[in-house]
Structure formats: structure tokens, C-alpha cells
Amino acid sequence: SWYEVLSQLNKHWARVPGFLATLDASEVTREKIVQILNSDRDNITLQLILIVEVAKPLVSTTYELEGDGFLAIKAFERIETIRHHFENYLNGAHPILSAEIMRQSKGNLIKQRELRKDVTTRIKPAIDYLESRLSGPFAPCLRLYKAARLFSPKIINELKIEVEELRVFPTLNDEHKINRLKLELPVYKAAATDLHDDLDEASWWKNHQHDLPNWAGAAAMASLLCPSSASVERVFSILNATFDETQRNSLEDILEIT
């Protein structure tokens, strides 16, 4: 992805001049690139660090939530981590970027304030956009992910949220189902003790489906909640790879029926 490209460029930024000297390109092209870098090197360096450092948790979370497993129980915490990370940047808590600002300002406090203000100006629109999406069209999804944490045996005893919050799931918005979950909750909490951090939640629920039938059934339903479309896209990729050119018409018929 472009993030990996920028991340590698940031990591090896000091070696760029040497790379350009051996670049297999025309002299005019090399000179033009060197001219651009030399004319605004500090600004480019600051922007590169800003992009890589600000986007790091966003990219890593995206990759994680595009994986396999019981992802719905992780989504809310990961999103909150990203929001906290962005908030820290707005408040000036960015050590790597701060070190570069200190280097460029050379102890000049006015220059430091200007650079920090420039950083805030650059990232605030992106943060505002994220917040507008999370508090707007994605707010219902966020409520689902927040409630889905109740299905994590690793943190159930630490959570301060109530079983009633599971009503955000349409299939659980039922008085009888909620009451059965409430009655079974003490047994669930008792079973969810002394667990390892690397516990596989899906396997845990499978092993406890008989002593926690109501919670296990609800957890199975919640496990179908996918934070991204990656799993669906993988299925279509596999299906597409199964058919050669002579079977395309058949594939189209299957997709239409599906």
C-alpha cells in the first residue's frame, strides 16, 4: 500500500540522496528531484513523519480488522485507541514529531509554535472527518461494537456496561432473551477467570456452549458481525479463481442466484 511505501521512505530518508545519485534516470530528472528535496527538505520531512506516525494505528487496525476470527469484540477498543491517538496529536503529545520540530526550530520558541500550529492545521481536518463519520452514519455500528465487548470472556469481569446494551442487536432486543442472559451472567463471569491474553474467544465459546447456552448462542450471532468487507471479498476472490474463462457464464449465473 501507499502507507508502506511512505513508511519505508521515512525509515530510509537519510539515504535518499545517495539513492538518487545512483538512480537509473536522466540527469535532468535526478537534478529536478534533488532540487525539489533541497528547496523544501524540512517541510517534506515534517509532512512525511506526520503522515507515517499519525496513520500508523489506523493502518495497523485496518489490517487487524480485515483478518479472521471474532473481530466484533475487538473493534470498539481499536477504534477508541485510534481516537485517543489522534487526540494526543492535537494536544501536542507526539515524541517523534516533536523531536523533528525541535531540530528544525533550533531552540527558537516562536519557530516551534509555528511548526506545531502547522501540524495541528494539517491533521485536524482528517480527525474532524473521522469523528463526523463515527458520530454520524457509523454511530449505530459503533454502538454494536461497544455492546459486542460483552462477548469477550477476557474482559467481561472488567466491563461496566449492562446486558441491556445488547438490545442494539435486533435479534437480542427481546425481554425473554435479555432476562435469560442476565440469569446466566454470573455463571459466565465465574467461568471467565484466569484466562490467558492469547485466548481464542471463538474456541472458548465453543467449549462453553453447553454450560452457557444462552450466551454462547448470542456470541455465535455476534461473531457474524464483520468490521470490514474483507472476508466477503476473499470469498468472491476464491470463487472467481475457481472458474476459468470457459466457465464465466456459469459463474455469472451462480452469482446472480446467490
Coordinates of C-alpha atoms in Angstrom, one line a residue:
S1 CA 0.0 0.0 0.0
W2 CA 1.0 3.6 -0.2
Y3 CA 1.4 3.7 3.6
E4 CA 4.1 1.0 3.4
V5 CA 5.8 3.0 0.6
L6 CA 5.8 6.2 2.7
S7 CA 6.8 4.3 5.8
Q8 CA 9.9 2.8 4.1
L9 CA 10.7 6.2 2.7
N10 CA 10.5 7.8 6.1
K11 CA 12.6 5.0 7.6
H12 CA 15.4 5.4 5.0
W13 CA 15.0 9.2 4.5
A14 CA 18.7 9.9 5.2
R15 CA 19.7 7.5 2.4
V16 CA 17.6 9.2 -0.3
P17 CA 20.4 11.5 -1.6
G18 CA 22.7 8.5 -2.0
F19 CA 19.9 6.6 -3.8
L20 CA 19.3 9.5 -6.1
A21 CA 23.0 9.6 -7.1
T22 CA 22.8 6.1 -8.4
L23 CA 19.2 6.3 -9.8
D24 CA 18.9 5.0 -13.3
A25 CA 17.3 8.1 -14.7
S26 CA 18.3 11.0 -16.9
E27 CA 20.5 13.7 -15.4
V28 CA 17.6 16.2 -15.8
T29 CA 15.3 14.0 -13.8
R30 CA 17.8 13.5 -11.0
E31 CA 18.6 17.2 -10.8
K32 CA 14.9 18.1 -10.7
I33 CA 14.2 15.6 -7.8
V34 CA 17.3 16.9 -5.9
Q35 CA 16.2 20.5 -6.4
I36 CA 12.7 19.8 -5.0
L37 CA 14.2 18.0 -2.0
N38 CA 16.8 20.6 -1.3
S39 CA 14.4 23.6 -1.7
D40 CA 11.9 22.3 0.9
R41 CA 13.5 19.4 2.6
D42 CA 12.5 20.3 6.2
N43 CA 8.8 20.7 5.2
I44 CA 8.8 17.4 3.3
T45 CA 10.5 15.7 6.3
L46 CA 7.9 17.0 8.7
Q47 CA 5.0 16.0 6.5
L48 CA 6.4 12.5 5.9
I49 CA 6.8 11.9 9.7
L50 CA 3.4 13.3 10.3
I51 CA 1.7 11.0 7.8
V52 CA 3.5 7.9 8.9
E53 CA 3.1 8.5 12.6
V54 CA -0.5 9.7 12.6
A55 CA -1.7 6.9 10.3
K56 CA 0.3 4.1 12.0
P57 CA -2.5 2.9 14.4
L58 CA -5.2 3.5 11.7
V59 CA -3.4 1.2 9.2
S60 CA -2.5 -1.5 11.7
T61 CA -6.1 -1.6 13.0
T62 CA -7.4 -1.8 9.4
Y63 CA -5.2 -4.8 8.7
E64 CA -6.2 -6.4 12.0
L65 CA -9.9 -5.9 11.4
E66 CA -9.6 -7.3 7.9
G67 CA -8.4 -10.6 9.4
D68 CA -10.2 -13.7 10.6
G69 CA -11.7 -14.6 14.0
F70 CA -14.2 -13.0 16.4
L71 CA -13.3 -9.4 15.3
A72 CA -16.5 -7.7 16.5
I73 CA -15.4 -7.9 20.2
K74 CA -12.2 -6.0 19.3
A75 CA -13.5 -3.3 17.0
F76 CA -14.7 -0.8 19.6
E77 CA -11.4 -0.8 21.6
R78 CA -9.4 -0.5 18.5
I79 CA -11.4 2.5 17.3
E80 CA -11.2 4.1 20.7
T81 CA -7.4 3.7 20.6
I82 CA -7.2 5.5 17.3
R83 CA -9.4 8.4 18.6
H84 CA -7.1 8.7 21.7
H85 CA -4.1 8.6 19.5
F86 CA -5.4 11.4 17.3
E87 CA -6.4 13.4 20.4
N88 CA -2.9 13.1 21.7
Y89 CA -1.5 14.6 18.4
L90 CA -3.9 17.5 18.7
N91 CA -2.6 18.1 22.2
G92 CA 1.0 18.0 21.1
A93 CA 1.9 14.5 22.5
H94 CA 3.9 13.2 19.6
P95 CA 7.5 12.5 20.6
I96 CA 8.9 11.6 17.2
L97 CA 7.3 14.6 15.5
S98 CA 8.3 16.8 18.5
A99 CA 12.0 15.8 18.1
E100 CA 11.9 16.9 14.4
I101 CA 10.2 20.2 15.3
M102 CA 13.0 20.8 17.9
R103 CA 15.6 20.0 15.3
Q104 CA 14.2 22.4 12.8
S105 CA 13.5 25.2 15.2
K106 CA 17.0 25.1 16.7
G107 CA 15.7 26.3 20.1
N108 CA 13.6 29.1 18.6
L109 CA 10.4 29.1 20.6
I110 CA 8.5 31.2 18.0
K111 CA 9.5 28.7 15.3
Q112 CA 8.4 25.8 17.4
R113 CA 5.0 27.3 18.0
E114 CA 4.6 27.9 14.2
L115 CA 5.6 24.4 13.4
R116 CA 3.2 22.9 16.0
K117 CA 0.4 25.1 14.8
D118 CA 1.1 23.9 11.2
V119 CA 1.0 20.3 12.3
T120 CA -2.4 20.8 14.0
T121 CA -3.7 22.6 11.0
R122 CA -2.7 19.7 8.7
I123 CA -4.2 16.8 10.8
K124 CA -7.3 18.4 12.3
P125 CA -9.4 18.1 9.1
A126 CA -8.7 14.4 9.0
I127 CA -9.6 14.0 12.7
D128 CA -12.7 16.0 12.3
Y129 CA -13.8 13.9 9.3
L130 CA -13.2 10.7 11.3
E131 CA -15.3 12.0 14.2
S132 CA -18.1 13.1 11.9
R133 CA -18.3 9.6 10.4
L134 CA -18.2 7.9 13.8
S135 CA -20.8 10.2 15.3
G136 CA -22.9 10.2 12.2
P137 CA -23.5 7.4 9.7
F138 CA -21.4 4.9 11.6
A139 CA -22.8 5.6 15.1
P140 CA -25.1 2.6 15.0
C141 CA -22.2 0.3 14.1
L142 CA -20.1 1.8 17.0
R143 CA -22.9 1.0 19.4
L144 CA -23.0 -2.6 18.2
Y145 CA -19.2 -2.9 18.6
K146 CA -19.4 -1.4 22.1
A147 CA -22.0 -3.9 23.2
A148 CA -20.2 -6.8 21.5
R149 CA -17.4 -6.4 24.1
L150 CA -19.7 -8.3 26.4
F151 CA -18.9 -11.4 24.5
S152 CA -15.2 -11.2 25.3
P153 CA -14.5 -13.6 28.2
K154 CA -11.1 -11.9 28.7
I155 CA -12.6 -8.5 29.7
I156 CA -16.2 -9.4 30.8
N157 CA -15.3 -9.0 34.5
E158 CA -13.8 -5.6 33.9
L159 CA -16.6 -4.1 31.9
K160 CA -19.0 -1.5 33.4
I161 CA -21.7 -1.9 30.7
E162 CA -25.0 -3.7 31.2
V163 CA -26.6 -6.7 29.5
E164 CA -29.4 -4.3 28.4
E165 CA -27.0 -2.7 25.9
L166 CA -27.2 -5.9 23.9
R167 CA -30.6 -4.8 22.7
V168 CA -28.8 -2.9 20.0
F169 CA -28.6 -6.3 18.3
P170 CA -32.1 -6.7 16.6
T171 CA -32.1 -10.5 17.4
L172 CA -31.5 -9.8 21.1
N173 CA -34.0 -7.0 21.5
D174 CA -36.3 -9.3 23.3
E175 CA -37.3 -9.3 27.0
H176 CA -37.2 -13.0 27.3
K177 CA -33.7 -13.3 25.7
I178 CA -32.3 -10.5 27.8
N179 CA -33.6 -12.0 31.0
R180 CA -32.1 -15.3 30.2
L181 CA -28.7 -13.7 29.6
K182 CA -29.0 -11.8 32.9
L183 CA -29.7 -15.0 34.8
E184 CA -26.7 -16.7 33.1
L185 CA -24.3 -13.8 33.6
P186 CA -22.9 -14.9 37.0
V187 CA -22.0 -18.3 35.5
Y188 CA -20.4 -16.6 32.6
K189 CA -18.3 -14.3 34.8
A190 CA -17.2 -17.2 37.0
A191 CA -16.1 -19.2 34.0
A192 CA -14.2 -16.2 32.6
T193 CA -11.4 -16.1 35.2
D194 CA -7.7 -16.6 35.0
L195 CA -7.6 -16.5 31.2
H196 CA -4.5 -16.1 29.1
D197 CA -4.1 -13.0 26.9
D198 CA -3.7 -15.2 23.8
L199 CA -7.1 -16.9 24.4
D200 CA -9.1 -17.6 21.2
E201 CA -12.5 -16.3 22.1
A202 CA -14.3 -18.4 19.4
S203 CA -12.8 -21.6 20.7
W204 CA -13.7 -20.6 24.3
W205 CA -17.3 -20.1 23.4
K206 CA -17.4 -23.4 21.6
N207 CA -16.1 -25.2 24.7
H208 CA -18.7 -23.5 26.9
Q209 CA -21.7 -23.8 24.6
H210 CA -23.3 -26.4 27.0
D211 CA -22.8 -24.6 30.3
L212 CA -23.6 -21.2 28.8
P213 CA -26.2 -22.0 26.1
N214 CA -27.8 -18.5 26.0
W215 CA -24.6 -16.5 26.0
A216 CA -22.9 -18.9 23.6
G217 CA -25.8 -18.7 21.1
A218 CA -25.8 -14.9 21.3
A219 CA -22.0 -14.9 20.9
A220 CA -22.3 -17.0 17.8
M221 CA -24.7 -14.5 16.3
A222 CA -22.4 -11.6 17.2
S223 CA -19.4 -13.3 15.7
L224 CA -21.1 -12.9 12.3
L225 CA -20.7 -9.1 12.6
C226 CA -17.8 -8.2 10.4
P227 CA -16.0 -4.8 10.8
S228 CA -14.9 -4.8 7.2
S229 CA -15.9 -6.4 3.9
A230 CA -12.5 -8.1 3.5
S231 CA -13.8 -11.6 4.4
V232 CA -16.6 -11.3 1.8
E233 CA -14.2 -10.1 -0.8
R234 CA -11.9 -13.1 -0.1
V235 CA -14.8 -15.5 -0.7
F236 CA -15.5 -13.8 -4.1
S237 CA -11.8 -13.9 -5.0
I238 CA -11.7 -17.7 -4.2
L239 CA -14.9 -18.2 -6.2
N240 CA -13.6 -16.2 -9.1
A241 CA -10.3 -18.2 -9.1
T242 CA -12.3 -21.4 -9.2
F243 CA -13.7 -20.7 -12.7
D244 CA -11.6 -20.4 -15.9
E245 CA -12.5 -18.4 -18.9
T246 CA -14.7 -21.2 -20.4
Q247 CA -16.8 -21.2 -17.2
R248 CA -17.5 -17.4 -16.9
N249 CA -21.2 -17.7 -17.9
S250 CA -21.7 -20.3 -15.2
L251 CA -20.0 -18.1 -12.6
E252 CA -22.3 -15.2 -13.5
D253 CA -25.4 -17.4 -13.1
I254 CA -24.2 -18.6 -9.7
L255 CA -23.6 -15.0 -8.5
E256 CA -27.0 -13.9 -9.8
I257 CA -28.7 -16.8 -7.9
T258 CA -26.7 -16.0 -4.8

